[in-house]
Coordinates of C-alpha atoms in Angstrom, one line a residue:
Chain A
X1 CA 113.5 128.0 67.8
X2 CA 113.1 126.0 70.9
X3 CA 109.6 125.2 71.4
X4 CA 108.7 121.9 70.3
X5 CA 104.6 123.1 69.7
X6 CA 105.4 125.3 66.9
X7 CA 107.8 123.1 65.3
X8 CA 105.3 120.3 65.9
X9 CA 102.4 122.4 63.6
X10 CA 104.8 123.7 61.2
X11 CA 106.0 120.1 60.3
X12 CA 102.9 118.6 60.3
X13 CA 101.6 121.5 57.7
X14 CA 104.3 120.6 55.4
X15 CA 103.6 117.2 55.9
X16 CA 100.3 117.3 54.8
X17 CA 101.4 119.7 51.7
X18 CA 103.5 116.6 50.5
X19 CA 101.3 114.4 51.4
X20 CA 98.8 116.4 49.3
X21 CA 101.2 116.0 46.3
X22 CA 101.3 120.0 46.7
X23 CA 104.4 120.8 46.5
X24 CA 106.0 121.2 43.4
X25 CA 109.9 119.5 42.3
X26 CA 110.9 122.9 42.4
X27 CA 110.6 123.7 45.9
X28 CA 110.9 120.5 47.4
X29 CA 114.3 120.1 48.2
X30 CA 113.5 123.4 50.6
X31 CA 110.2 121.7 52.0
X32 CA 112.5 118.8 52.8
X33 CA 115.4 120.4 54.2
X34 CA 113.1 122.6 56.7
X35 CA 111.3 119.4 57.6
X36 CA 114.5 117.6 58.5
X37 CA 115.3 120.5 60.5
X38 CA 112.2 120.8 62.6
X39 CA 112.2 116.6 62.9
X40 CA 115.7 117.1 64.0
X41 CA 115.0 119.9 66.7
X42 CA 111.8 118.2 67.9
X43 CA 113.7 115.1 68.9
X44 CA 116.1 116.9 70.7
X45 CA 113.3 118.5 72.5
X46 CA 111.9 115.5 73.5
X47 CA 115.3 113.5 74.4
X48 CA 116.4 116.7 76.3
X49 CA 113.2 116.7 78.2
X50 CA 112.5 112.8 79.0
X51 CA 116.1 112.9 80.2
X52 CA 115.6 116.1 82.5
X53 CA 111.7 114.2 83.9
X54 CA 113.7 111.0 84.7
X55 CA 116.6 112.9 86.3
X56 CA 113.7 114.3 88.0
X57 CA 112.1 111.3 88.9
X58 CA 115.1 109.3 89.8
X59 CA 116.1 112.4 92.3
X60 CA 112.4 112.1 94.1
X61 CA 113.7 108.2 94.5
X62 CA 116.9 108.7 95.0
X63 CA 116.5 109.3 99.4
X64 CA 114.5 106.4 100.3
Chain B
X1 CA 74.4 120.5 186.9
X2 CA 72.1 119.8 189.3
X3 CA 74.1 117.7 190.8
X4 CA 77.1 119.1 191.7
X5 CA 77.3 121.6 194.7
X6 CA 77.0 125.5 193.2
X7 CA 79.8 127.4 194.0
X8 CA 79.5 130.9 194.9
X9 CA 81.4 134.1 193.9
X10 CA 80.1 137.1 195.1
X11 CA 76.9 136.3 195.0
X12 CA 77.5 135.4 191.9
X13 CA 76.8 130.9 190.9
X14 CA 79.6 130.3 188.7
X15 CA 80.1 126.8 186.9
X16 CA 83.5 125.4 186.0
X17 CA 84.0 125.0 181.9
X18 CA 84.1 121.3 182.3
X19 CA 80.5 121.9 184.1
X20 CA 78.7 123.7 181.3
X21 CA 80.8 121.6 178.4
X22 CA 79.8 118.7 180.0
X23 CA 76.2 120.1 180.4
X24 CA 76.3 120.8 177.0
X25 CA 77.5 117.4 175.5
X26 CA 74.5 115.5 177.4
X27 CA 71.9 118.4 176.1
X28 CA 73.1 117.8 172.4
X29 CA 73.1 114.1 173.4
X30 CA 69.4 114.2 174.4
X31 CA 68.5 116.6 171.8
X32 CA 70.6 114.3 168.7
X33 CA 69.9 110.8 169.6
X34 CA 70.1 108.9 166.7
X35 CA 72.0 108.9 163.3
X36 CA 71.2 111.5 160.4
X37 CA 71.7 111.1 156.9
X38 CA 73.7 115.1 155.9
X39 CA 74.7 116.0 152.7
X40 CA 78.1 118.3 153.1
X41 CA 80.4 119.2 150.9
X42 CA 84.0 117.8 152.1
X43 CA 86.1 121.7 152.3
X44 CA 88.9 119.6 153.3
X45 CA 89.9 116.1 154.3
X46 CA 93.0 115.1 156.3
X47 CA 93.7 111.6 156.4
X48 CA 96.6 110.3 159.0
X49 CA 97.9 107.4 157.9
X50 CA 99.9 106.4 161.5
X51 CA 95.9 106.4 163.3
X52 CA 94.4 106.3 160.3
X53 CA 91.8 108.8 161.6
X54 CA 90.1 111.1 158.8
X55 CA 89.3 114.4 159.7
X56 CA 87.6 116.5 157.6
X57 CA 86.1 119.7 157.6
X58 CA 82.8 120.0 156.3
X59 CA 81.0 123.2 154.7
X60 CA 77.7 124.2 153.4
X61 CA 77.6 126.2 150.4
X62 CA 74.7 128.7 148.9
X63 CA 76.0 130.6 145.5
X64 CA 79.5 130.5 147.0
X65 CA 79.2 132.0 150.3
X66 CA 79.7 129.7 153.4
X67 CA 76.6 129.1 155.4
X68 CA 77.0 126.5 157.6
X69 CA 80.3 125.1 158.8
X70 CA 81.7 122.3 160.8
X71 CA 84.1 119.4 161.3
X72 CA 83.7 116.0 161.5
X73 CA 85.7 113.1 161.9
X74 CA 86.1 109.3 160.7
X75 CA 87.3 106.8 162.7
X76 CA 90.3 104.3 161.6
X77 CA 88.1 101.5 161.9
X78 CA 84.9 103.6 159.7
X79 CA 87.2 105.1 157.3
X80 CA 89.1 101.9 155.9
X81 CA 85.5 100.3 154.8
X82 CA 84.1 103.6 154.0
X83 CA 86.8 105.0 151.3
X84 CA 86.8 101.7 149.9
X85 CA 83.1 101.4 149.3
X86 CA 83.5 105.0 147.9
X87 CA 86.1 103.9 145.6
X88 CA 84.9 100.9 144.1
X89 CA 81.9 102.8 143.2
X90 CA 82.5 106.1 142.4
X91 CA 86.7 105.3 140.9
X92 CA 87.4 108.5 142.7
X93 CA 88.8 108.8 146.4
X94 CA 87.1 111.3 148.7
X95 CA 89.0 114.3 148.6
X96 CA 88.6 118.1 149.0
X97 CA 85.7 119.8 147.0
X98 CA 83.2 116.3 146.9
X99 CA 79.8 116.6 147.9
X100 CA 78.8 113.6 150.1
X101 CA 75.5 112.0 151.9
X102 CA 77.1 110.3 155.0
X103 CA 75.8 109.0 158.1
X104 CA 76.5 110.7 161.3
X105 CA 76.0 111.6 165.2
X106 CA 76.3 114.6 166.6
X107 CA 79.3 114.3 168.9
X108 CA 80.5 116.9 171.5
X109 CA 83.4 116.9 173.1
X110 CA 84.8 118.6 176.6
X111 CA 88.0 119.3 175.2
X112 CA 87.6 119.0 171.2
X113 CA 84.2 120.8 170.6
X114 CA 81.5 120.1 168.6
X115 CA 81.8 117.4 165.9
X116 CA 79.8 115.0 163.6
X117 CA 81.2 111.3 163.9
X118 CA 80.6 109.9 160.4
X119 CA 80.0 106.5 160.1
X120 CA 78.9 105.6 156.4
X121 CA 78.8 107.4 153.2
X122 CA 76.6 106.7 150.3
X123 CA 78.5 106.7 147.1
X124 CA 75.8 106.5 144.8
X125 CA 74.9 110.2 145.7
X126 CA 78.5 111.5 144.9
X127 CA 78.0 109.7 141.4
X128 CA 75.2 111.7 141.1
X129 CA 76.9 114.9 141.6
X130 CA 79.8 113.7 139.8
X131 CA 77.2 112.8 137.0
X132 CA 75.6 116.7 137.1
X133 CA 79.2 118.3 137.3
X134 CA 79.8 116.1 133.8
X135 CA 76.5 117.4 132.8
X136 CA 77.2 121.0 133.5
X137 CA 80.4 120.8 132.4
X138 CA 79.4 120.1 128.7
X139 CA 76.2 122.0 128.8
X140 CA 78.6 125.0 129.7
X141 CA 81.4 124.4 127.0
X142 CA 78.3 124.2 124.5
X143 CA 76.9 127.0 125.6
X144 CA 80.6 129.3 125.2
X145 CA 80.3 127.6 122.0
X146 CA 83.8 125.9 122.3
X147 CA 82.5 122.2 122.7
X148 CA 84.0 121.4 119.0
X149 CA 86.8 123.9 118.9
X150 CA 89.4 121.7 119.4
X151 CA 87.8 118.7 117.4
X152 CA 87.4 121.3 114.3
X153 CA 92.0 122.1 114.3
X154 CA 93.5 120.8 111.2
X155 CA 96.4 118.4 112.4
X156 CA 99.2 118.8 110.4
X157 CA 100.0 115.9 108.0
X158 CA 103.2 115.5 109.4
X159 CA 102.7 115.9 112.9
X160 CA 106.2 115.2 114.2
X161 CA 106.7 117.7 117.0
X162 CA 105.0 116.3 120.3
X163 CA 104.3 117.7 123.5
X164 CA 103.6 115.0 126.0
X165 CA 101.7 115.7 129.1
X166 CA 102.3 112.4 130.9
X167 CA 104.5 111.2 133.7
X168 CA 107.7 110.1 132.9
X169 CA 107.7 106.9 135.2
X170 CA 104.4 105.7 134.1
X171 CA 104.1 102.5 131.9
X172 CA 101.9 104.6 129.6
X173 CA 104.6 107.0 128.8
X174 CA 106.7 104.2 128.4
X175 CA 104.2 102.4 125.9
X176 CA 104.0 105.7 124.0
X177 CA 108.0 106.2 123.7
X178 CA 108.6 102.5 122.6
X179 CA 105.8 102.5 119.8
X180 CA 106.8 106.5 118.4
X181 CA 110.6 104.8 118.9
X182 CA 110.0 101.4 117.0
X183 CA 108.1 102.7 114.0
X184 CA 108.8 100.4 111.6
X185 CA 109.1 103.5 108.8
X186 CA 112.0 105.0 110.3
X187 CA 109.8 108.3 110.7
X188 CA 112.2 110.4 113.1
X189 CA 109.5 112.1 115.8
X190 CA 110.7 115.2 118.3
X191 CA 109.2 114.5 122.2
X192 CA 109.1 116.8 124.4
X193 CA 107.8 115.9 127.6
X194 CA 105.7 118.4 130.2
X195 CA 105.6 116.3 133.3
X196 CA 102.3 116.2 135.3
X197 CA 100.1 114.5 138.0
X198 CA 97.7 113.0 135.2
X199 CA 94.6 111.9 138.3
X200 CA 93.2 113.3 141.2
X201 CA 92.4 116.2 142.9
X202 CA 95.5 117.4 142.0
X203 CA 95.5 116.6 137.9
X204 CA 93.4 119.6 137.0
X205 CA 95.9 121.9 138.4
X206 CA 98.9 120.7 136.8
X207 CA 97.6 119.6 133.6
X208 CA 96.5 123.1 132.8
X209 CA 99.8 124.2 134.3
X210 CA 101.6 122.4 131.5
X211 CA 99.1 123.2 128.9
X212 CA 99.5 127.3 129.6
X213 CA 103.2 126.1 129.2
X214 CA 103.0 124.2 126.2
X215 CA 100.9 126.9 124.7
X216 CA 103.6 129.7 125.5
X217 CA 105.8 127.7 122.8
X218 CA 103.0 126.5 120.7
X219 CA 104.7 127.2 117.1
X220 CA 107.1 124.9 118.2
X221 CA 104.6 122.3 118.6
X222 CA 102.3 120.0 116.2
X223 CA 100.1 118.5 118.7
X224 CA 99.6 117.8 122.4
X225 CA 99.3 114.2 123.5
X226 CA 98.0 113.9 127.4
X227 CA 98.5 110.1 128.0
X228 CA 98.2 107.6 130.8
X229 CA 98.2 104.2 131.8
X230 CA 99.2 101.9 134.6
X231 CA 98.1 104.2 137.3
X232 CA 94.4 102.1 138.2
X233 CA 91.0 104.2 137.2
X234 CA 90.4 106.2 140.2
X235 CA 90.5 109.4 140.3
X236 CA 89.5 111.1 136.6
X237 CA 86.9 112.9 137.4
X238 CA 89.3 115.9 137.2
X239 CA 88.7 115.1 133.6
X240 CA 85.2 116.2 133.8
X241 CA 85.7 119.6 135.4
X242 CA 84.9 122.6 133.4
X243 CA 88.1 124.3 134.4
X244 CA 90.4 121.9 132.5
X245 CA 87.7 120.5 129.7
X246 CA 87.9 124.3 128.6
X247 CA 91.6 124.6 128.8
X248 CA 91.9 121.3 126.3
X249 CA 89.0 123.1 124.1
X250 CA 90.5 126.3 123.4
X251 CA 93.8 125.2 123.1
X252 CA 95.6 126.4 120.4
X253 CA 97.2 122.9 119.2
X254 CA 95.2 119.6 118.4
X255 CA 95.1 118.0 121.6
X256 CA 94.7 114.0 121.4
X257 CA 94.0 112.1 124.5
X258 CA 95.1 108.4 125.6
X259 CA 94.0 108.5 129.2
X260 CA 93.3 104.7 129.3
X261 CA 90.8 103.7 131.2
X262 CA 87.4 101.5 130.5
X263 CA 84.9 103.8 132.1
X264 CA 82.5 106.7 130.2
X265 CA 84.4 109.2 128.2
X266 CA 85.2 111.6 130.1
X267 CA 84.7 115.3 129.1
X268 CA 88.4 116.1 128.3
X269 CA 88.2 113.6 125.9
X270 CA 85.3 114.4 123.9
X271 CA 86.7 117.7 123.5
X272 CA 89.8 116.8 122.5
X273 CA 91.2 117.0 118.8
X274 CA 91.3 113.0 118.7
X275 CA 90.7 110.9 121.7
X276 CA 92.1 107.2 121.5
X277 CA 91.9 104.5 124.5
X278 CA 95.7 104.3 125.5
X279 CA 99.0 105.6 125.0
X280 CA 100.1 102.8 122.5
X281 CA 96.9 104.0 120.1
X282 CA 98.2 107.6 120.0
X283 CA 101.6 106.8 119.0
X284 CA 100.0 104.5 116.0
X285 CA 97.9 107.4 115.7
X286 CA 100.6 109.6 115.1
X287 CA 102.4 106.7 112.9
X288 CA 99.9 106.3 110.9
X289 CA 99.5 110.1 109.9
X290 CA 103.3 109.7 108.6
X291 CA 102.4 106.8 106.9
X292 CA 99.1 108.4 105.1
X293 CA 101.0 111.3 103.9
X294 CA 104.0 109.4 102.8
X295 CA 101.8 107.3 101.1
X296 CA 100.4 110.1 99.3
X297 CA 103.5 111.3 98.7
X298 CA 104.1 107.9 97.1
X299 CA 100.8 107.8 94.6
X300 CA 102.0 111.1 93.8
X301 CA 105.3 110.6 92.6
X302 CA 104.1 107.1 90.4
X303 CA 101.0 109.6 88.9
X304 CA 103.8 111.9 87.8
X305 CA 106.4 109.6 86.6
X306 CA 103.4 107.7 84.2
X307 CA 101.9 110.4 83.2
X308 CA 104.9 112.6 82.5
X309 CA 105.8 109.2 80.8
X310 CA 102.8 108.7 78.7
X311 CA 103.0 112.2 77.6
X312 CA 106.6 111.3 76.5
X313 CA 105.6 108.2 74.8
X314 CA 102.5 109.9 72.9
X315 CA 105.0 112.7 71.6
X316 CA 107.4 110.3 70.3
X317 CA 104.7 108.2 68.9
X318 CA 103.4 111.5 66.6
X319 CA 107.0 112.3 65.9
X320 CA 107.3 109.0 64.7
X321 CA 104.1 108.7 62.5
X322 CA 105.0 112.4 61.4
X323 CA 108.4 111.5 60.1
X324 CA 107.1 108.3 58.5
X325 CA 104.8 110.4 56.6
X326 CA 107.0 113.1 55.7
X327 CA 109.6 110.2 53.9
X328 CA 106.9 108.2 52.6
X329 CA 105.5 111.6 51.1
X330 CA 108.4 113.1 50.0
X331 CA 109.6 109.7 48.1
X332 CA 106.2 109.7 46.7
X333 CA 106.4 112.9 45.6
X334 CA 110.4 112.5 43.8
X335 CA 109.0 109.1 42.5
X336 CA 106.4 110.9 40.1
X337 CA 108.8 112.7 38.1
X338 CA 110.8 110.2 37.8
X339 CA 108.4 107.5 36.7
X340 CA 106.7 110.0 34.4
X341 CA 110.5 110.1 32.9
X342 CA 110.8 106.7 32.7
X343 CA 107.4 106.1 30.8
X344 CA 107.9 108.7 28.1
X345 CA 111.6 107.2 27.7
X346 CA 110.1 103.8 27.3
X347 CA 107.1 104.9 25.3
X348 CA 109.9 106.2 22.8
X349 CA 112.0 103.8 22.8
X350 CA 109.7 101.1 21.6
X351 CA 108.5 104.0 19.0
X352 CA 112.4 103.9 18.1
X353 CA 112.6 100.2 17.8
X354 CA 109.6 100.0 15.6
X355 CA 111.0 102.7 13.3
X356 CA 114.4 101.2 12.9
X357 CA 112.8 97.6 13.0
X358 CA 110.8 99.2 9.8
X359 CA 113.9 100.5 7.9
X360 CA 115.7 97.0 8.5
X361 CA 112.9 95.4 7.0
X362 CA 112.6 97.6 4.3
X363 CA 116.6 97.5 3.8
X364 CA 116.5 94.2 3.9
X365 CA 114.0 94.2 1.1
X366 CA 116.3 96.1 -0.9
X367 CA 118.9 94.0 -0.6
X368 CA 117.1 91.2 -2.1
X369 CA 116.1 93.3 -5.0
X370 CA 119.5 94.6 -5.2
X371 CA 121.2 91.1 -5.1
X372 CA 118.4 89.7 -7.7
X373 CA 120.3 92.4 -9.6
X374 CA 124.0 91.7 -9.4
X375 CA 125.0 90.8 -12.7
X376 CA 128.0 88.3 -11.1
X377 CA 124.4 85.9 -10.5
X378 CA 124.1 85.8 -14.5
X379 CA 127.6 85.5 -15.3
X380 CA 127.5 82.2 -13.0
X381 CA 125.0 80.7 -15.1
X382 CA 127.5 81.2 -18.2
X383 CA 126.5 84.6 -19.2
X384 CA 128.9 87.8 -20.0
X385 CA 129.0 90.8 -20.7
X386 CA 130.8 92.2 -23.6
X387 CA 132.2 95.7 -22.8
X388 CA 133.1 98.2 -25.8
X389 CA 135.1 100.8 -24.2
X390 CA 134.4 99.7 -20.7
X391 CA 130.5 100.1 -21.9
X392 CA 128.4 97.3 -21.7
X393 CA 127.8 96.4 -25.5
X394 CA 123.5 95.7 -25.7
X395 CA 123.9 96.6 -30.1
X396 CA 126.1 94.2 -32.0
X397 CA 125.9 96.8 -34.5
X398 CA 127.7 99.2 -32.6
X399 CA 131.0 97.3 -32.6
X400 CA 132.3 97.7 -36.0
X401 CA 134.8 95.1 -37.0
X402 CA 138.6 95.4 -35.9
X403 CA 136.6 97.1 -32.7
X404 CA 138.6 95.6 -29.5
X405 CA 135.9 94.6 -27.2
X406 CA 136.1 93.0 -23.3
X407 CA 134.3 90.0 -22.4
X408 CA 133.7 89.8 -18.6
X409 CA 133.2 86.3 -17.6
X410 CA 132.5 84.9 -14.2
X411 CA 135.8 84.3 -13.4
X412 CA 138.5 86.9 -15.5
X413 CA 138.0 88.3 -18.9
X414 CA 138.8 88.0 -22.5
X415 CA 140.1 90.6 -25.1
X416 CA 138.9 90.1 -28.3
X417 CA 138.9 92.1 -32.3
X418 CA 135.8 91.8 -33.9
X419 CA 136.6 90.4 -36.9

């Protein structure tokens, strides 16, 4: 999955479930696993994409 | 005639041309004493600078057609204080298509003909004219509806391309290559220049010459600049004729004018796109365009980059908070277990200690009761026991005599027969 909106919603609803104290020991290490996976793929995201807007930006600069 | 002898041919009085010419001059003479005020319109004036004689032929127009015609001349000596007058107070030199008021006699000649000798010229009546032709001039261009058309183009935010109408020796031209040259920005501007006589009689011809020009390769073109300067102020009233104010109207490209002069606007110029007061102006002008866009540009680009930035910043902020959360829940949530664990373990424990801590005591009492009853205790104090076949003996009458019986001591034993 590549788009950092869905990823962003689906961590934040499993966030809340722990938060909530919802999720039971049994399926907890599963919550945790996907949400270190989606934390993991959202950061990418956003490195990837701040270092593509500031090649971007630094081009636009770059003839002056 | 009178005078002279007739001569006779056939019968017939003949006069000699010189007669009846000469007859003629001193009728007009008699008849056209004095000097007239005429209004003419100059059809065309030849000047000779070697005499410095003007001659100029004169016509009377109704609706176009030619109704009266006639020449008339002004002498070197007239002519120098006359077309200065006129120029100092009209900025325009007579020339070809003026209407004038001018002082003259009615001259006639033997050998040149008829003539008016013109002797003054009012000025103030051409500026009058010249005043109604500006009139009529933008009263027409209103009325065609194309007063604003040029004023209304869109110039192009980087207008780099130029056509110049200017002359190429002129200090204006000059000015206006230096300034577009020396832009302090480095912008890199694309001149082309479409030479012309920019004042006189001759301007309006040319002009529009190089505009029909200019406007066959108009999509290679962002604007028109018609510039001028160093060449004195007479002479623009071509400026105010209808022909070429409609030519810079409808044209095609935004024209902008730097004509440079300190009089009225002249029609040209209110029609044009932009109109600015010299040549130097217009290439700011043009500068400045650059500048505004590259500004924008500018603005643009820092928006971007902070907002592109904060957007950036705000995600990593969430991603942040979100991660903080998820740890700090998902310790929370392997802590509870745990702790519950931990409290039941303890809970028993101290149940354990309390139990075992209970049998000790309890034990212990025990062994005080047992110890009160080790018989070793009595047998310090000097007691013993007397054993009968390794039983203890509590009935002397049970050991008959000759029975062997132990005595346990504290310390070792003694065999003994009851006797």
């Amino acid at each position: 999955m590549k788009n950092y909106t869905i990823a962003l919603k689906e961590l934040e609803k499993i966030v809340e479930e722990l938060e909530r104290g919802e999720v039971s020991v049994d399926v907890l290490v599963n919550k945790v696993k996907r949400a270190s996976e989606l934390i993991r793929q959202c950061k990418v995201i956003l490195r990837d994409t701040s270092e593509e807007v500031e090649k971007v930006i630094d081009g636009m600069g770059g003839d002056e | 005639m009178m005078d002279h002898q007739p001569t006779l041919f056939d019968d017939r009085r003949i006069y000699s041309l010189f007669e009846l010419t000469g007859n003629i001059r001193e009728v007009l003479q008699e008849a056209y004493p004095d000097f007239y005020w005429i209004k003419a319109e100059i059809a065309k004036l030849n000047f000779y600078p070697k005499s410095g004689h003007c001659y100029v032929d004169l016509v009377d127009k109704q609706e176009r057609n030619i109704r009266a015609q006639m020449r008339a001349t002004i002498w070197a000596s007239a002519y120098q204080m006359i077309s200065a007058k006129f120029r100092d107070q009209t900025r325009e030199n007579l020339r070809d298509g003026m209407t004038v008021l001018f002082l003259a006699s009615v001259s006639f000649h033997e050998v040149y003909g008829l003539s008016l000798n013109i002797v003054d010229i009012e000025p103030s009546f051409t500026l009058g004219e010249m005043a109604r032709e500006k009139r009529d001039t933008i009263e027409a261009l209103k009325k065609e509806g194309i007063f604003d058309l040029n004023r209304k183009k869109s110039l192009p935010p980087v207008p780099n391309k130029i056509a110049v109408i200017s002359v190429e020796s002129s200090k204006g031209y000059h000015d206006f290559m230096v300034t577009i040259r020396n832009n302090p920005y480095g912008y890199s501007f694309r001149c082309s220049l479409f030479p012309s006589v920019l004042q006189g009689e001759k301007a309006v011809e040319t002009v529009i010459d190089q505009l029909m020009n200019i406007a066959r390769q108009h999509a290679h073109f962002d604007v028109v600049t018609l510039i001028r300067g160093g060449g004195g102020e007479v002479g623009l009233s071509a400026y105010d004729t209808l022909k070429l104010a409609r030519e810079v109207a409808v044209f095609p490209l935004p024209v902008i004018t730097g004509i440079g002069h300190s009089t009225n606007e002249t029609v040209v110029e209110m029609v044009a796109h932009t109109n600015l007061i010299t040549p130097t102006a217009v290439a700011s002008f043009l500068i400045g365009q650059f500048k505004t866009f590259e500004d924008r540009i500018d603005s643009l680009r820092d928006e971007l980059f902070r907002e592109s930035g904060q957007i950036l910043q705000d995600s990593l902020t969430r991603m942040a908070n979100l991660s903080h959360r998820f740890h700090s829940a998902t310790l929370r949530l392997l802590q509870q277990p745990y702790s519950e664990l931990v409290s039941s373990s303890e809970k028993m424990s101290i149940f354990v200690r309390y139990i075992l801590e209970k049998q000790s005591h309890t034990l212990e009492t025990y062994q005080k009761k047992i110890e009160l009853l080790d018989p070793m205790n009595t047998l310090k104090r000097g007691y013993s026991i007397t054993l009968l076949d390794d039983v203890p003996l509590t009935d002397a009458s049970l050991a008959g005599s000759g029975s062997e019986i132990k005595t346990v001591l504290y310390k070792g034993t003694l065999d003994s027969k009851v006797i």
